[in-house]
Coordinates of C-alpha atoms and ligand atoms in Angstrom, one line a residue:
X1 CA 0.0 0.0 0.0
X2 CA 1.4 3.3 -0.7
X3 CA 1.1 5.6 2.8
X4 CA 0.5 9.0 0.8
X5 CA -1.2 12.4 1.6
X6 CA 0.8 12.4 4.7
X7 CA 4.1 13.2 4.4
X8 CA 4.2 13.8 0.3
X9 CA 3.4 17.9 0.6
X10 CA 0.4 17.3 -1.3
X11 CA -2.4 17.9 1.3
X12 CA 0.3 19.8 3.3
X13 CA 0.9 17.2 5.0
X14 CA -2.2 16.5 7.6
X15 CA -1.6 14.1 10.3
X16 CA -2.6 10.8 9.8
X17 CA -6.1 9.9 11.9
X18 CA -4.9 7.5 15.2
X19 CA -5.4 3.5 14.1
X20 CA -4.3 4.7 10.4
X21 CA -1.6 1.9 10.1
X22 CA -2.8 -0.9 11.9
X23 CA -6.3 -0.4 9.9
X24 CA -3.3 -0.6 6.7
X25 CA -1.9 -3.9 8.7
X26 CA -5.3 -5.7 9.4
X27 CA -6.4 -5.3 5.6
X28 CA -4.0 -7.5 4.7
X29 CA -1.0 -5.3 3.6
X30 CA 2.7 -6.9 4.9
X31 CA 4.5 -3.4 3.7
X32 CA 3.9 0.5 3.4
X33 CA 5.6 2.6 0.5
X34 CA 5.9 6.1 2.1
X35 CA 5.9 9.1 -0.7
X36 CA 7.8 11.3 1.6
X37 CA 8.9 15.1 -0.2
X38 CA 12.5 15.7 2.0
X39 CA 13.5 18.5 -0.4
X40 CA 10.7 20.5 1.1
X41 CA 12.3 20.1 4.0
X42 CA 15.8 20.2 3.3
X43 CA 17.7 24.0 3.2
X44 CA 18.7 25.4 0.5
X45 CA 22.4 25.9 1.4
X46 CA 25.3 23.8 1.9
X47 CA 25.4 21.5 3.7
X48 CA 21.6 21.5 2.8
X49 CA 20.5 20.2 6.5
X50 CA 16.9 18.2 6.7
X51 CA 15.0 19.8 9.5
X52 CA 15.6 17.6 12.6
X53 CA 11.7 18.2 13.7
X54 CA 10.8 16.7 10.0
X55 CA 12.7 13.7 11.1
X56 CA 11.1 13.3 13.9
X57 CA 7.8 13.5 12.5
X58 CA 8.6 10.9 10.0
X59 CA 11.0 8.8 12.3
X60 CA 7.5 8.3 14.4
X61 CA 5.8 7.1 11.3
X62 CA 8.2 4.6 10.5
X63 CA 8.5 3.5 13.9
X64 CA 4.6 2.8 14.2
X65 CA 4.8 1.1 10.8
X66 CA 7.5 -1.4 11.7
X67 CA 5.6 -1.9 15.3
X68 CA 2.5 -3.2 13.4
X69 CA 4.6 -5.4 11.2
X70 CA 4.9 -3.5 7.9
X71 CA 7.7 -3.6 6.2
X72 CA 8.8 0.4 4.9
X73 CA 10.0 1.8 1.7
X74 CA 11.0 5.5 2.2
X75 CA 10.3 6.9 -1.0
X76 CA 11.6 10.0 -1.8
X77 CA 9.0 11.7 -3.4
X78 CA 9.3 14.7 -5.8
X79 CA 12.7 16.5 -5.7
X80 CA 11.9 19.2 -7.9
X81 CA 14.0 19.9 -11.5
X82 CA 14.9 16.0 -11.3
X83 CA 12.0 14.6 -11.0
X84 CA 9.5 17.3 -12.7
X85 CA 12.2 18.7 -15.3
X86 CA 11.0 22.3 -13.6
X87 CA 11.0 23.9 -10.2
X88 CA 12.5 27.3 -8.4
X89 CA 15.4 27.5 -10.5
X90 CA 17.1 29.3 -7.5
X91 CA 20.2 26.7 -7.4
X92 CA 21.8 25.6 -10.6
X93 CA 20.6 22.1 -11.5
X94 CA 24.7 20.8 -10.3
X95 CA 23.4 22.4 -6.9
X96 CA 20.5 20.6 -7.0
X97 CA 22.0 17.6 -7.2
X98 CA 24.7 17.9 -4.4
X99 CA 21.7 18.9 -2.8
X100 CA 20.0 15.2 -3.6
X101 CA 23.4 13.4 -2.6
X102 CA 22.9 15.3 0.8
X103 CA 19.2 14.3 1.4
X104 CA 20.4 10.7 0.7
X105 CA 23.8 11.2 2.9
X106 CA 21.3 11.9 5.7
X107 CA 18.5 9.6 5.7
X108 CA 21.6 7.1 5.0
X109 CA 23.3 7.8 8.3
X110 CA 19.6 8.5 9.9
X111 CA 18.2 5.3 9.2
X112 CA 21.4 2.8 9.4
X113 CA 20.3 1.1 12.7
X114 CA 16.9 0.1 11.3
X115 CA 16.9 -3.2 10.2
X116 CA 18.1 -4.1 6.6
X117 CA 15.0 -6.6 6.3
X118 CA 12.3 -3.9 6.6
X119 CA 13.5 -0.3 5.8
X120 CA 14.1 0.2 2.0
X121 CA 15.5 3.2 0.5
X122 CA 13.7 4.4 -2.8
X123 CA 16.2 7.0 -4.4
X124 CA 13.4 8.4 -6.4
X125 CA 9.4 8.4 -7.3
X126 CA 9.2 9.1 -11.4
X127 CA 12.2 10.3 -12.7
X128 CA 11.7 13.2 -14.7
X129 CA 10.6 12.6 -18.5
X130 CA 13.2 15.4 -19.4
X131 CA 16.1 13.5 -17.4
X132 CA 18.1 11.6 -19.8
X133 CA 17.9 8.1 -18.8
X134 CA 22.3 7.8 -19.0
X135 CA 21.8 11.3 -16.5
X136 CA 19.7 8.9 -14.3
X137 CA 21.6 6.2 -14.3
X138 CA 24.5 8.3 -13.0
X139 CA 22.6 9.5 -10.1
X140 CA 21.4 6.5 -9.2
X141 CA 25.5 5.1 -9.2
X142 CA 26.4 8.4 -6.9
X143 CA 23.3 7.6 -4.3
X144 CA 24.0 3.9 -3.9
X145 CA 27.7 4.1 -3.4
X146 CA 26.8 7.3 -0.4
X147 CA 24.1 4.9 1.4
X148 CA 26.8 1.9 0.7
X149 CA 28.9 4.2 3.7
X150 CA 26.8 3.3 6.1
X151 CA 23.9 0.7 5.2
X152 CA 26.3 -2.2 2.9
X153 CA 22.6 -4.1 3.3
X154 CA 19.7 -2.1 2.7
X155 CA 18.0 -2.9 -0.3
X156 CA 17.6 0.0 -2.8
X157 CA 14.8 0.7 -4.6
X158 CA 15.6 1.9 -8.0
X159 CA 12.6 3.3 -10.6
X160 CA 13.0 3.2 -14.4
X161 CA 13.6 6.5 -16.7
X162 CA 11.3 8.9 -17.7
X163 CA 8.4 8.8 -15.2
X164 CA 8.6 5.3 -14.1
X165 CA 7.4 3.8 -16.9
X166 CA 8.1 -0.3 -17.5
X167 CA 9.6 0.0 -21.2
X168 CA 12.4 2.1 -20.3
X169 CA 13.3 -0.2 -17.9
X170 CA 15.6 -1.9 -20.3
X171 CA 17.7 1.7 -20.2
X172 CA 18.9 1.2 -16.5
X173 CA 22.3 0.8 -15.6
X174 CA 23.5 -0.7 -12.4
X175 CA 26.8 -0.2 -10.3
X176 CA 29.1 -3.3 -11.1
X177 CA 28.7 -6.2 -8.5
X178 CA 25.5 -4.3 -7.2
X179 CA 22.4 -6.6 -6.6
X180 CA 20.8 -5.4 -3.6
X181 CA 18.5 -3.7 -5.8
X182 CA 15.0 -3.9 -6.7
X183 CA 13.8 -2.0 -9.8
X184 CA 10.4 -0.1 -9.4
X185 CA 7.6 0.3 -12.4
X186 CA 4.6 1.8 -12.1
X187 CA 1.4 0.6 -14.1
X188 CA -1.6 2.8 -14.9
X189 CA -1.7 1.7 -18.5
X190 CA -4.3 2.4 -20.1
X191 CA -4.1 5.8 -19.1
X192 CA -7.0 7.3 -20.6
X193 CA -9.0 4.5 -18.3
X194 CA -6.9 4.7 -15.0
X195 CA -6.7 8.7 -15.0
X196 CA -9.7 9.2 -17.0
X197 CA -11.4 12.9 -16.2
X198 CA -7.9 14.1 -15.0
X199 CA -6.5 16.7 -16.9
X200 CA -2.8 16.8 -15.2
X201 CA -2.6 13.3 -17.2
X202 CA -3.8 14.6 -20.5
X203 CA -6.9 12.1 -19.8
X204 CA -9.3 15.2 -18.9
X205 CA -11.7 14.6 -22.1
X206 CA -12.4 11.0 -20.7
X207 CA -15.1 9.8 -19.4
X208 CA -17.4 6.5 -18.8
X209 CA -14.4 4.6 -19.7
X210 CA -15.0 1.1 -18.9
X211 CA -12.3 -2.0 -18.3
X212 CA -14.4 -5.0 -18.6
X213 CA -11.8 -8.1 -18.9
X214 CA -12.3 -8.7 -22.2
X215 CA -9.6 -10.3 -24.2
X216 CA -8.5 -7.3 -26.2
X217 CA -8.8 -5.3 -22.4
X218 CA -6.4 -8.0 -20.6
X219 CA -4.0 -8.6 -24.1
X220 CA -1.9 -5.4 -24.1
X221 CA -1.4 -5.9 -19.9
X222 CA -0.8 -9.9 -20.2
X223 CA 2.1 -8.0 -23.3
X224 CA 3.4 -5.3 -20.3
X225 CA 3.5 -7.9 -17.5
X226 CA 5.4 -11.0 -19.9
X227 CA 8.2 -8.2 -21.1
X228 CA 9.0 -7.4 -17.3
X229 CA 8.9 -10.8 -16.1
X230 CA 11.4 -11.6 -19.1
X231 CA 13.7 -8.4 -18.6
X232 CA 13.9 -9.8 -14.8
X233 CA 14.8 -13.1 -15.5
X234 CA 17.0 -12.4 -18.0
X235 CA 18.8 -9.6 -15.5
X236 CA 18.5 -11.2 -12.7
X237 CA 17.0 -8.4 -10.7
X238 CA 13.9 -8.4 -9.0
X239 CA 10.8 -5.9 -9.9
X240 CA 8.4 -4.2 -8.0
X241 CA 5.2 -2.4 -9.0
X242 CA 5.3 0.6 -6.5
X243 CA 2.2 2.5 -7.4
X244 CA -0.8 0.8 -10.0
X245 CA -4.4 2.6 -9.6
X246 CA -7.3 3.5 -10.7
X247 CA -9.4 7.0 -10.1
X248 CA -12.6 7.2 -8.7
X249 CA -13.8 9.1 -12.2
X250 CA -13.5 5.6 -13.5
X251 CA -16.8 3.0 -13.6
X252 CA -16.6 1.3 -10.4
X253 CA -17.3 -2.0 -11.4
X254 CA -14.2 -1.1 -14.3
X255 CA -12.4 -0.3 -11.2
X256 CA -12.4 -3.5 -9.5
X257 CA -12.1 -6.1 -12.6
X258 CA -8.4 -3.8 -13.9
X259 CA -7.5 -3.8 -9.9
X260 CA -8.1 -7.6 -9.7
X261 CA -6.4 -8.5 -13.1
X262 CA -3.4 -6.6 -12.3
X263 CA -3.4 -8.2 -9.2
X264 CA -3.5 -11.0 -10.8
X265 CA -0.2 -10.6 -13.1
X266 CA 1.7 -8.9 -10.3
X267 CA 1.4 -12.7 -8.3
X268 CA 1.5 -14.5 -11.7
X269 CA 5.1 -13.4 -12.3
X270 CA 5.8 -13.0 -8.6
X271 CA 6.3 -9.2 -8.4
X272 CA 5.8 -7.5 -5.5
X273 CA 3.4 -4.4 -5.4
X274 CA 1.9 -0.8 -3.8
X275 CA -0.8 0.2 -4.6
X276 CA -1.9 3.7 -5.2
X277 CA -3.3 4.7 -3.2
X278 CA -4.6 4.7 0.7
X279 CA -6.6 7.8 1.2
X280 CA -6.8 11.3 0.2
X281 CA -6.5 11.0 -3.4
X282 CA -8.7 10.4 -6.2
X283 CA -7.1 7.1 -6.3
X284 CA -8.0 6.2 -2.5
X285 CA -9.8 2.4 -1.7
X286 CA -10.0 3.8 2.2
X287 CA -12.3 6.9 3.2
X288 CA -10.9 8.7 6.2
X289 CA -14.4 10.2 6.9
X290 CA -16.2 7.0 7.4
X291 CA -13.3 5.3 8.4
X292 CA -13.7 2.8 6.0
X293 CA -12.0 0.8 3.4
X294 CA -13.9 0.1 0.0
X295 CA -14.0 -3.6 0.6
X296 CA -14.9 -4.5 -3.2
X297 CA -11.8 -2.7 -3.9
X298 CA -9.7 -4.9 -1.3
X299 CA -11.7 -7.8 -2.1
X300 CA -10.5 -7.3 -6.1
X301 CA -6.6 -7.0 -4.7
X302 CA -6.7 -9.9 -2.5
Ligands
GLC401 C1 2.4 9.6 -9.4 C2 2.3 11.0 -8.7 C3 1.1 11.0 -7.8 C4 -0.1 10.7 -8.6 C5 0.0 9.3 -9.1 C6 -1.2 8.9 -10.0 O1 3.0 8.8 -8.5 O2 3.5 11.2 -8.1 O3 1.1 12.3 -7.2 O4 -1.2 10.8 -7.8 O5 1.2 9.2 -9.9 O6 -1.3 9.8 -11.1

């Protein structure tokens, strides 16, 4: 399950309601994928110093996660200019990177007593589509040898090029004799059903969209699951789907069958996955007001 509108700057970041994780714990979910926006609270000068009351607030987070059995992936979460292609433009995009490699030197010195079983690092959520993938590839080298200092056994979570997508996952590199890695794809394809009525996805115009299992729905997916499953045995490396979803503008019934099919590849090919997303999104299967989970929804991802 991904843990967001808490600590990802989008709904500036409310608390969560008390009972929020075991209700995550006692649904079924073994881990938590936390979109967490450091850079927001990170200065803006060397040595670019994460506010110690942010760590806190997030360290207390973590720590109730892990009590109700969870397993945690911190996943840094937006770092503007790398991972929108645009931001304040108030340091030089060098700058902004030293500025990343600090974030990382942190949380990796931070977090280096937690146990390497369940805290993972995720260096980034979506690269930017404007990020050349080589550029990426580079960055992801410089993070994992800084959180190699102090944590030679957490697993890394690494996403693919240009906005997470799975076909550029073919254009990641990987440090030589580096396999505590797991490579991250999210899956929201087809789009224009997933995001349909959102206009920050170019699916605004859509509407009544349905996903009702037919062949030709499930052919294209059964295409996207088979190429990952083949890239990761052929590689080695392991792959996780960190965020798949579906918005409420979408049929509900539609909603449920893509959920459960998706599902259904991610344990077919023995991925592991996070859905997107808990609660305060369009995306959300639990509503905080009633304080209840949409049970066809959890029903469909069992
Ligand atoms: C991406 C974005 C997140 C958005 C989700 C679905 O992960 O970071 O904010 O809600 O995709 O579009």
């Amino acid at each position: 399950m991904n843990l967001n509108g808490v600590l990802d700057g989008l709904s500036g970041d409310k608390p969560m309601k008390p009972g929020m994780v075991k209700a995550i714990a006692k649904a079924g979910f073994e881990s938590v994928r936390i979109p967490i926006r450091w850079a927001d609270h990170t200065i803006k000068t060397a040595p670019y110093t994460i506010d110690p009351a942010f760590f806190t607030k997030v360290d207390a987070i973590v720590d109730e996660c892990l009590a109700a059995g969870l397993a945690v992936t911190l996943d840094n979460h937006y770092y503007p200019v790398i991972s929108f292609g645009f931001g304040p433009q108030d340091l030089s995009f060098e700058e902004n990177l030293d500025r990343l490699y600090a974030i990382w030197q942190q949380l990796s010195a931070h977090y280096k007593n937690y146990k390497d079983e369940t805290l993972f690092f995720e260096l980034m959520n979506e690269p930017s589509i404007v990020l050349p993938p080589e550029q990426w590839n580079d960055i992801v080298a410089q993070c994992v040898k800084i959180i190699r200092h102090d944590n030679p056994g957490k697993t890394i979570i690494v996403t693919t090029p240009s906005l997470g997508q799975h076909w550029t996952i073919g254009l990641l590199e990987f440090p030589a004799d580096e396999w505590n890695i797991i490579v991250d794809a999210h899956y929201y394809l087809p789009q224009t059903f997933t995001h349909q009525g959102l206009s920050y996805a170019m699916a605004g115009d859509m509407k009544d969209i349905p996903w009702t299992g037919s062949e030709a729905d499930k052919a294209p997916l059964d295409k996207d699951f088979a190429f990952l499953s083949r890239w990761s045995e052929r590689t080695g490396r392991p792959v996780n789907i960190g965020e798949y979803g579906v918005c409420s503008n979408a049929p509900k019934a539609s909603k449920a069958a893509y959920l459960s099919y998706i599902r259904s590849l991610i344990k077919k090919y023995g991925f592991s996955s996070n859905l997107w997303a808990l609660h305060r999104d369009t995306f959300q299967v639990y509503d905080e007001k009633t304080g209840k989970y949409d049970t066809s929804m959890l029903k469909a991802i069992k």
